[in-house]
Short mmCIF file of C-alpha atoms in Angstrom, two decimals:
data_model
loop_
_atom_site.label_atom_id
_atom_site.label_comp_id
_atom_site.label_asym_id
_atom_site.label_seq_id
_atom_site.Cartn_x
_atom_site.Cartn_y
_atom_site.Cartn_z
CA MET A 1 66.66 18.41 -24.98
CA THR A 2 64.26 15.50 -24.53
CA ASP A 3 61.00 14.98 -26.39
CA ALA A 4 59.10 15.62 -23.17
CA GLN A 5 60.91 18.90 -22.66
CA GLU A 6 60.04 19.96 -26.19
CA THR A 7 56.39 18.99 -25.94
CA ALA A 8 55.54 20.03 -22.34
CA GLU A 9 53.36 23.00 -23.20
CA ASP A 10 50.83 25.08 -21.33
CA THR A 11 49.24 28.34 -22.40
CA SER A 12 50.39 29.94 -19.16
CA LEU A 13 53.97 28.64 -19.37
CA ARG A 14 56.93 29.17 -21.63
CA THR A 15 58.99 26.04 -22.23
CA THR A 16 62.66 26.16 -23.10
CA GLY A 17 63.57 25.88 -26.74
CA GLY A 18 66.59 24.39 -28.46
CA ALA A 19 70.09 25.77 -28.03
CA PRO A 20 70.51 29.18 -29.73
CA PRO A 21 73.02 29.67 -32.55
CA ASP A 22 76.53 30.55 -31.43
CA ASP A 23 76.17 34.16 -32.52
CA VAL A 24 72.86 34.70 -30.70
CA ALA A 25 72.79 35.41 -26.96
CA PRO A 26 70.46 33.03 -25.11
CA ALA A 27 67.22 34.57 -23.97
CA PRO A 28 67.08 35.22 -20.22
CA ILE A 29 65.12 32.67 -18.25
CA PRO A 30 62.00 34.37 -16.85
CA LEU A 31 61.54 34.46 -13.10
CA LEU A 32 58.41 32.61 -12.06
CA GLU A 33 55.62 34.69 -10.55
CA PRO A 34 52.60 33.38 -8.56
CA ARG A 35 49.61 33.22 -10.91
CA GLU A 36 47.14 34.44 -8.30
CA GLY A 37 49.55 36.30 -6.01
CA ILE A 38 50.53 35.15 -2.53
CA PRO A 39 47.60 33.38 -0.83
CA PRO A 40 46.83 34.33 2.78
CA VAL A 41 48.22 32.04 5.46
CA VAL A 42 45.52 29.75 6.87
CA ALA A 43 45.82 29.65 10.66
CA SER A 44 42.25 29.18 11.96
CA ASP A 45 39.69 26.37 11.90
CA ASP A 46 37.24 28.43 9.84
CA ALA A 47 39.82 29.27 7.20
CA LEU A 48 40.99 25.66 7.14
CA ALA A 49 37.42 24.45 6.57
CA GLN A 50 37.20 26.69 3.51
CA VAL A 51 40.47 25.29 2.14
CA ILE A 52 39.30 21.72 2.73
CA SER A 53 36.08 22.43 0.86
CA ALA A 54 37.89 24.10 -2.04
CA PHE A 55 40.47 21.34 -2.45
CA ALA A 56 37.86 18.59 -2.11
CA ALA A 57 35.98 20.22 -5.00
CA GLY A 58 39.15 20.59 -7.08
CA THR A 59 40.20 18.18 -9.81
CA GLY A 60 43.29 16.24 -10.70
CA PRO A 61 46.45 15.69 -8.67
CA VAL A 62 47.44 17.84 -5.71
CA ALA A 63 50.84 19.54 -5.43
CA VAL A 64 52.08 19.34 -1.83
CA ASP A 65 55.13 20.73 -0.05
CA ALA A 66 56.16 21.38 3.54
CA GLU A 67 58.70 23.65 5.18
CA ARG A 68 60.54 22.65 8.35
CA ALA A 69 62.90 24.54 10.65
CA SER A 70 65.83 22.13 10.50
CA GLY A 71 68.86 23.55 12.26
CA TYR A 72 66.68 25.88 14.34
CA ARG A 73 64.08 23.77 16.15
CA TYR A 74 64.05 20.36 17.79
CA GLY A 75 62.69 17.63 15.55
CA GLN A 76 61.41 17.80 12.01
CA ARG A 77 57.86 19.13 12.40
CA ALA A 78 56.22 21.09 9.60
CA TYR A 79 55.88 24.86 10.04
CA LEU A 80 54.18 25.55 6.72
CA VAL A 81 52.25 23.36 4.29
CA GLN A 82 51.73 24.45 0.69
CA LEU A 83 49.17 22.97 -1.70
CA ARG A 84 47.90 23.60 -5.20
CA ARG A 85 45.15 21.93 -7.23
CA GLU A 86 43.23 22.66 -10.37
CA GLY A 87 40.03 24.46 -9.44
CA ALA A 88 41.27 25.32 -5.95
CA GLY A 89 44.37 27.41 -6.61
CA SER A 90 47.14 27.55 -4.02
CA ALA A 91 46.94 27.48 -0.24
CA LEU A 92 49.44 28.12 2.55
CA ILE A 93 48.56 26.48 5.87
CA ASP A 94 50.18 27.17 9.23
CA PRO A 95 50.39 23.86 11.16
CA VAL A 96 51.06 25.81 14.36
CA GLY A 97 47.63 27.43 14.17
CA CYS A 98 46.08 24.34 12.56
CA PRO A 99 47.95 21.38 14.07
CA ASP A 100 45.44 18.75 12.89
CA LEU A 101 45.18 18.51 9.11
CA SER A 102 43.63 15.03 9.08
CA GLY A 103 40.42 16.50 7.67
CA LEU A 104 42.35 17.87 4.71
CA GLY A 105 44.16 14.56 4.33
CA GLU A 106 40.82 12.72 4.23
CA ALA A 107 39.43 15.17 1.67
CA LEU A 108 42.41 14.45 -0.58
CA SER A 109 42.31 10.68 -0.06
CA GLY A 110 42.33 8.85 -3.35
CA SER A 111 43.96 11.76 -5.17
CA GLU A 112 47.52 11.62 -6.42
CA TRP A 113 49.84 13.83 -4.39
CA ILE A 114 52.79 15.41 -6.16
CA LEU A 115 55.84 16.00 -3.97
CA HIS A 116 59.46 16.77 -4.69
CA ALA A 117 61.72 14.45 -2.65
CA ALA A 118 58.70 12.86 -0.98
CA THR A 119 60.59 10.91 1.67
CA GLN A 120 61.79 14.19 3.21
CA ASP A 121 58.31 15.66 3.67
CA LEU A 122 56.16 12.60 4.36
CA PRO A 123 57.25 12.13 8.01
CA CYS A 124 56.29 15.68 9.03
CA LEU A 125 53.09 15.54 6.98
CA ARG A 126 52.16 12.25 8.66
CA GLU A 127 52.53 13.91 12.07
CA ILE A 128 49.76 16.39 11.23
CA GLY A 129 47.41 13.84 9.70
CA MET A 130 48.27 14.07 6.01
CA ILE A 131 49.00 10.66 4.53
CA PRO A 132 48.80 10.11 0.76
CA THR A 133 47.27 7.02 -0.77
CA GLY A 134 49.20 7.60 -3.99
CA LEU A 135 51.95 9.97 -5.05
CA PHE A 136 54.26 11.17 -7.80
CA ASP A 137 57.75 12.19 -6.72
CA THR A 138 59.21 14.68 -9.20
CA GLU A 139 62.73 14.38 -7.80
CA LEU A 140 62.76 10.58 -8.08
CA ALA A 141 61.18 10.84 -11.52
CA GLY A 142 64.03 13.13 -12.54
CA ARG A 143 66.59 10.61 -11.29
CA LEU A 144 64.99 7.73 -13.18
CA ALA A 145 64.76 9.87 -16.32
CA GLY A 146 68.47 10.64 -16.15
CA PHE A 147 68.46 14.35 -15.31
CA PRO A 148 71.89 15.29 -13.90
CA ARG A 149 70.44 17.91 -11.52
CA VAL A 150 67.21 17.03 -9.74
CA GLY A 151 66.70 19.89 -7.29
CA LEU A 152 63.32 21.55 -7.77
CA GLY A 153 64.80 24.77 -9.13
CA ALA A 154 66.95 22.93 -11.65
CA MET A 155 64.08 20.71 -12.76
CA VAL A 156 61.65 23.62 -13.23
CA GLU A 157 64.28 25.51 -15.20
CA ASN A 158 65.40 22.61 -17.39
CA VAL A 159 61.96 21.15 -18.07
CA LEU A 160 59.62 24.12 -17.96
CA GLY A 161 61.90 27.06 -18.68
CA TYR A 162 61.27 29.10 -15.55
CA ALA A 163 63.61 30.21 -12.77
CA LEU A 164 62.53 29.81 -9.17
CA GLU A 165 63.65 32.33 -6.59
CA LYS A 166 66.43 31.09 -4.34
CA GLY A 167 67.62 32.03 -0.90
CA HIS A 168 64.90 31.04 1.56
CA SER A 169 65.18 27.25 1.69
CA ALA A 170 67.26 27.23 4.89
CA VAL A 171 65.51 30.00 6.83
CA ASP A 172 63.83 29.52 10.21
CA TRP A 173 60.29 28.62 9.13
CA SER A 174 59.12 28.68 12.75
CA THR A 175 59.35 32.49 12.57
CA ARG A 176 56.01 34.21 13.13
CA PRO A 177 54.74 36.11 11.29
CA LEU A 178 56.40 34.72 8.19
CA PRO A 179 57.78 37.51 5.96
CA ASP A 180 56.09 38.03 2.60
CA PRO A 181 59.23 37.12 0.58
CA TRP A 182 59.33 33.77 2.35
CA LEU A 183 55.65 33.15 1.66
CA ARG A 184 56.15 34.04 -1.97
CA TYR A 185 59.02 31.55 -2.17
CA ALA A 186 56.87 28.88 -0.49
CA ALA A 187 53.91 29.44 -2.82
CA LEU A 188 56.17 29.12 -5.87
CA ASP A 189 57.37 25.69 -4.69
CA VAL A 190 53.98 24.22 -5.67
CA GLU A 191 53.19 26.63 -8.52
CA LEU A 192 54.51 24.38 -11.28
CA LEU A 193 54.67 20.95 -9.62
CA ILE A 194 51.66 19.72 -11.58
CA ASP A 195 53.15 20.93 -14.87
CA LEU A 196 56.49 19.36 -13.95
CA ARG A 197 54.79 16.08 -13.11
CA ASP A 198 53.02 15.97 -16.47
CA ALA A 199 56.22 16.65 -18.40
CA LEU A 200 58.17 14.04 -16.44
CA GLU A 201 55.45 11.45 -16.88
CA GLU A 202 55.66 11.97 -20.63
CA GLU A 203 59.45 11.71 -20.58
CA LEU A 204 59.41 8.54 -18.48
CA GLY A 205 56.89 7.04 -20.85
CA ARG A 206 59.09 7.92 -23.81
CA GLN A 207 62.04 6.17 -22.14
CA GLY A 208 59.98 3.11 -21.19
CA LYS A 209 60.45 3.80 -17.47
CA LEU A 210 57.00 4.96 -16.42
CA GLU A 211 55.97 1.63 -14.90
CA TRP A 212 59.26 1.56 -13.01
CA ALA A 213 58.57 4.99 -11.56
CA GLN A 214 55.01 4.06 -10.64
CA GLU A 215 56.28 1.02 -8.75
CA GLU A 216 58.73 3.24 -6.86
CA PHE A 217 56.02 5.76 -6.01
CA GLU A 218 53.72 3.02 -4.74
CA ALA A 219 56.48 1.67 -2.52
CA ILE A 220 57.10 5.11 -1.00
CA ALA A 221 53.40 5.74 -0.36
CA SER A 222 52.89 2.35 1.29
CA ALA A 223 56.08 2.30 3.36
CA PRO A 224 55.50 2.30 7.13
CA PRO A 225 57.08 5.01 9.30
CA ALA A 226 60.75 4.43 9.99
CA PRO A 227 61.38 2.93 13.44
CA PRO A 228 63.33 5.00 15.97
CA ARG A 229 67.08 4.73 15.60
CA LYS A 230 68.82 2.45 18.08
CA ASP A 231 71.51 4.26 20.07
CA PRO A 232 71.28 7.51 18.07
CA TRP A 233 74.23 8.91 20.03
CA ARG A 234 76.49 6.58 18.06
CA ARG A 235 75.86 8.78 15.01
CA THR A 236 77.62 11.74 16.62
CA SER A 237 79.87 13.34 14.02
CA GLY A 238 83.49 12.41 14.75
CA MET A 239 82.52 9.24 16.61
CA HIS A 240 85.18 7.32 14.70
CA LYS A 241 87.80 8.99 16.92
CA VAL A 242 86.28 7.54 20.08
CA ARG A 243 87.82 4.14 20.77
CA ARG A 244 87.53 3.39 24.48
CA ARG A 245 84.30 2.33 26.18
CA ARG A 246 84.63 4.99 28.90
CA GLN A 247 84.92 7.63 26.20
CA MET A 248 81.85 6.19 24.49
CA ALA A 249 79.99 6.56 27.76
CA VAL A 250 80.88 10.27 27.82
CA VAL A 251 79.50 10.69 24.32
CA ARG A 252 76.31 8.91 25.34
CA GLU A 253 75.82 10.98 28.52
CA LEU A 254 76.53 14.31 26.81
CA TRP A 255 74.35 13.41 23.81
CA ASN A 256 71.41 12.46 26.04
CA ALA A 257 71.83 15.55 28.23
CA ARG A 258 71.95 17.77 25.16
CA ASP A 259 68.91 16.09 23.67
CA GLN A 260 66.87 16.65 26.84
CA VAL A 261 67.77 20.35 26.89
CA ALA A 262 67.09 20.74 23.15
CA GLN A 263 63.70 19.05 23.44
CA ARG A 264 62.70 21.11 26.47
CA ARG A 265 63.74 24.39 24.82
CA ASP A 266 62.61 23.35 21.30
CA ILE A 267 66.00 24.21 19.84
CA SER A 268 68.11 22.23 17.40
CA PRO A 269 70.59 20.12 19.43
CA GLY A 270 73.50 21.47 17.39
CA LYS A 271 72.73 24.95 18.67
CA ILE A 272 72.93 23.71 22.26
CA LEU A 273 76.26 21.90 21.97
CA GLY A 274 78.16 20.87 18.85
CA ASP A 275 79.08 17.29 18.05
CA GLY A 276 82.73 18.33 17.90
CA ALA A 277 82.61 19.54 21.51
CA ILE A 278 81.05 16.25 22.64
CA VAL A 279 83.83 14.26 21.00
CA GLU A 280 86.54 16.54 22.46
CA ALA A 281 85.14 16.00 25.96
CA ALA A 282 85.00 12.25 25.41
CA LEU A 283 88.62 12.12 24.32
CA ALA A 284 89.88 14.38 27.14
CA LEU A 285 87.74 13.03 30.02
CA PRO A 286 88.05 16.35 31.93
CA LEU A 287 88.00 16.17 35.73
CA THR A 288 86.82 19.72 36.41
CA VAL A 289 84.77 22.52 34.89
CA GLN A 290 88.01 24.46 34.37
CA ALA A 291 89.46 21.60 32.34
CA LEU A 292 86.23 21.38 30.36
CA MET A 293 86.34 25.12 29.61
CA ALA A 294 89.73 24.68 27.97
CA LEU A 295 88.32 22.29 25.36
CA PRO A 296 87.14 23.49 21.93
CA GLY A 297 83.42 24.19 21.91
CA PHE A 298 83.01 24.83 25.63
CA GLY A 299 84.77 28.04 26.56
CA HIS A 300 83.33 30.60 24.16
CA ARG A 301 80.32 32.46 25.59
CA MET A 302 79.18 29.44 27.63
CA GLY A 303 77.79 30.20 31.07
CA ARG A 304 78.93 28.58 34.28
CA ARG A 305 75.61 26.81 34.74
CA GLN A 306 75.85 25.23 31.28
CA LEU A 307 79.42 24.15 31.88
CA GLU A 308 78.46 22.51 35.16
CA GLN A 309 75.64 20.71 33.36
CA TRP A 310 78.04 19.24 30.80
CA GLN A 311 80.66 18.41 33.44
CA SER A 312 78.00 16.53 35.40
CA ALA A 313 77.34 14.40 32.34
CA VAL A 314 81.07 13.66 32.03
CA ASP A 315 81.23 12.81 35.74
CA ARG A 316 78.31 10.39 35.38
CA ALA A 317 80.13 8.58 32.60
CA ARG A 318 83.35 8.46 34.63
CA ALA A 319 81.47 6.94 37.60
CA LEU A 320 79.79 4.12 35.68
CA PRO A 321 80.89 0.59 36.54
CA GLU A 322 82.54 -1.38 33.75
CA SER A 323 79.43 -3.51 33.32
CA GLU A 324 77.36 -0.45 32.35
CA LEU A 325 79.75 1.00 29.80
CA PRO A 326 78.54 0.84 26.20
CA GLN A 327 79.96 -1.86 24.02
CA PRO A 328 81.78 -0.99 20.82
CA GLY A 329 79.38 -0.55 17.93
CA GLN A 330 78.12 -3.94 16.93
CA GLN A 331 78.35 -4.87 13.28
CA LEU A 332 74.89 -4.62 11.83
CA ALA A 333 73.37 -7.78 10.43
CA GLY A 334 74.86 -8.22 7.02
CA PRO A 335 78.26 -8.31 5.34
CA PRO A 336 81.46 -6.73 6.67
CA PRO A 337 82.94 -3.60 5.04
CA PRO A 338 83.91 -4.42 1.42
CA ARG A 339 87.54 -3.38 2.03
CA SER A 340 87.99 -6.50 4.18
CA TRP A 341 86.46 -8.94 1.73
CA ALA A 342 89.67 -9.81 -0.09
CA ASP A 343 91.13 -11.16 3.16
CA LYS A 344 87.99 -12.68 4.63
CA ASP A 345 86.51 -14.25 1.49
CA PRO A 346 88.34 -13.74 -1.84
CA VAL A 347 85.57 -15.53 -3.75
CA ALA A 348 82.96 -13.12 -2.39
CA ALA A 349 85.27 -10.21 -3.23
CA ALA A 350 85.45 -11.42 -6.82
CA ARG A 351 81.68 -11.73 -6.96
CA LEU A 352 81.27 -8.18 -5.64
CA SER A 353 83.75 -6.76 -8.13
CA ALA A 354 81.96 -8.44 -11.04
CA ALA A 355 78.54 -7.37 -9.74
CA ARG A 356 79.55 -3.75 -9.23
CA ALA A 357 81.00 -3.53 -12.73
CA ALA A 358 77.87 -5.03 -14.28
CA VAL A 359 75.50 -2.79 -12.33
CA SER A 360 77.56 0.28 -13.17
CA GLU A 361 77.51 -0.52 -16.88
CA LEU A 362 73.76 -1.15 -16.88
CA ALA A 363 73.02 2.04 -14.92
CA GLU A 364 75.04 4.04 -17.43
CA ARG A 365 73.20 2.40 -20.29
CA LEU A 366 69.83 3.12 -18.67
CA ASN A 367 70.94 6.68 -17.85
CA MET A 368 70.16 6.62 -14.15
CA PRO A 369 72.11 6.59 -10.86
CA GLN A 370 73.30 3.16 -9.76
CA GLU A 371 71.61 3.49 -6.37
CA ASN A 372 68.24 3.89 -8.07
CA LEU A 373 68.81 0.84 -10.22
CA ILE A 374 69.63 -1.28 -7.16
CA THR A 375 70.85 -0.25 -3.72
CA PRO A 376 74.56 -0.89 -3.04
CA ASP A 377 73.59 -2.59 0.23
CA THR A 378 71.48 -5.13 -1.65
CA VAL A 379 74.36 -5.89 -4.03
CA ARG A 380 76.73 -6.39 -1.10
CA ARG A 381 74.35 -8.68 0.75
CA VAL A 382 73.66 -11.02 -2.16
CA CYS A 383 77.36 -11.14 -3.07
CA TRP A 384 78.43 -11.91 0.48
CA GLU A 385 75.75 -14.51 1.07
CA PRO A 386 74.19 -15.78 -2.18
CA PRO A 387 71.35 -18.31 -2.12
CA GLN A 388 72.69 -21.72 -1.14
CA ASN A 389 71.06 -23.26 -4.19
CA LEU A 390 71.76 -20.54 -6.73
CA THR A 391 69.12 -20.44 -9.44
CA ALA A 392 67.46 -17.57 -11.27
CA SER A 393 64.35 -18.07 -9.16
CA SER A 394 66.17 -18.27 -5.80
CA LEU A 395 68.16 -15.13 -6.65
CA GLU A 396 64.99 -13.24 -7.54
CA ASP A 397 63.42 -14.30 -4.24
CA THR A 398 66.52 -13.16 -2.35
CA LEU A 399 66.50 -9.77 -4.05
CA ALA A 400 62.83 -9.34 -3.25
CA GLY A 401 63.55 -10.23 0.36
CA HIS A 402 66.04 -7.36 0.48
CA GLY A 403 63.40 -4.94 -0.75
CA ALA A 404 64.19 -4.80 -4.47
CA ARG A 405 61.24 -3.82 -6.68
CA HIS A 406 59.96 -6.03 -9.47
CA TRP A 407 61.41 -3.78 -12.16
CA GLN A 408 64.80 -3.73 -10.44
CA ILE A 409 64.84 -7.51 -10.19
CA ALA A 410 63.97 -7.84 -13.86
CA GLN A 411 66.87 -5.57 -14.81
CA VAL A 412 69.66 -6.70 -12.51
CA ALA A 413 68.94 -10.35 -11.66
CA PRO A 414 70.50 -11.74 -14.87
CA LEU A 415 73.64 -9.65 -14.31
CA LEU A 416 73.94 -10.61 -10.67
CA PHE A 417 73.36 -14.27 -11.50
CA ARG A 418 76.45 -14.23 -13.73
CA ALA A 419 78.44 -12.30 -11.12
CA LEU A 420 77.53 -14.75 -8.37
CA SER A 421 78.86 -17.56 -10.49
CA THR A 422 82.27 -15.84 -10.65
CA GLU A 423 85.13 -17.71 -9.00
CA ALA A 424 88.18 -16.05 -7.49
#
């Protein structure tokens, strides 16, 4: 039990206490209940205007969450937005009925937004006009503070002593109307985010990591939107089995055909045609619809029209001239896979081994995941291609160029400097 866990108190909350004696059964963890009940879903301009006014008049940070319909709908749009703020209470907003929330985003500009796993929700919030100027990520805070389980339910239970209801995280949030149990679950996701934020801030301060966390939060809030993936079809699950360029062309044609259908019907691509079926067709290169039907993923309950659609994609790939076939996946800019380093560059392999060991030891000492201390990709890049004139200053500049934060550089640069001086 940390100091912050012991001191995070609120008159409306019960925090967990110390471990009970062996002969005393632990008290059951109370199930969290909404303080003001389930708020009505806001789905009209008039109701949204009232929410904007209430939250603009509220005080302190704003708890924010969003629900998507991953696995059901095409894309990652938000189908419900939940907020809570002191003086405003909680609000549930339907982005289908209110697709433009830029007015709400402007009203909350300058306020700290509290999100759990912010990078997951920020893209869909940005699409509807909600962009924070500053944030506090309770999941990332939990990682930096050394909590072994950083899901929202685990954090609320471990830090604040309440159990969140489970079971609705993976439902189809595009369903209308949304059932009351789902709305209750959604409202509870922001019920204690502010309390959790306060407790984690205290714990990070106690550990001397608060400035580190603030630098991470600032980087997330200021990061530009991720660019579109190049050749997203190459990320088809099972792609490693596809070796020949003609087979790659089949994957590309089927992936693009599936994506067009999924986008037109607003259905998750995986529900249209599975990745496994795409790979099977690429490996088999079927000549006819009958041959396609015999492959896993195509025969079961698939109509003739669908089968002809997929066979047409295969036929297009078969008809492509050699010059238009996709090339094997090009090695991204950067070092080769570490397993090949010993053969390609034994000195670099020795540097990487020393660097990994040093980073691992420091992460354990700081009680945080290694990837939060410094990304493995950054370690690989500086070990494969160190600064030509290796000095403490040149190494720090190189780390910064790879996106390392100031606090990360301060922690790992001395260790990496020694590792980069290692000889095979």
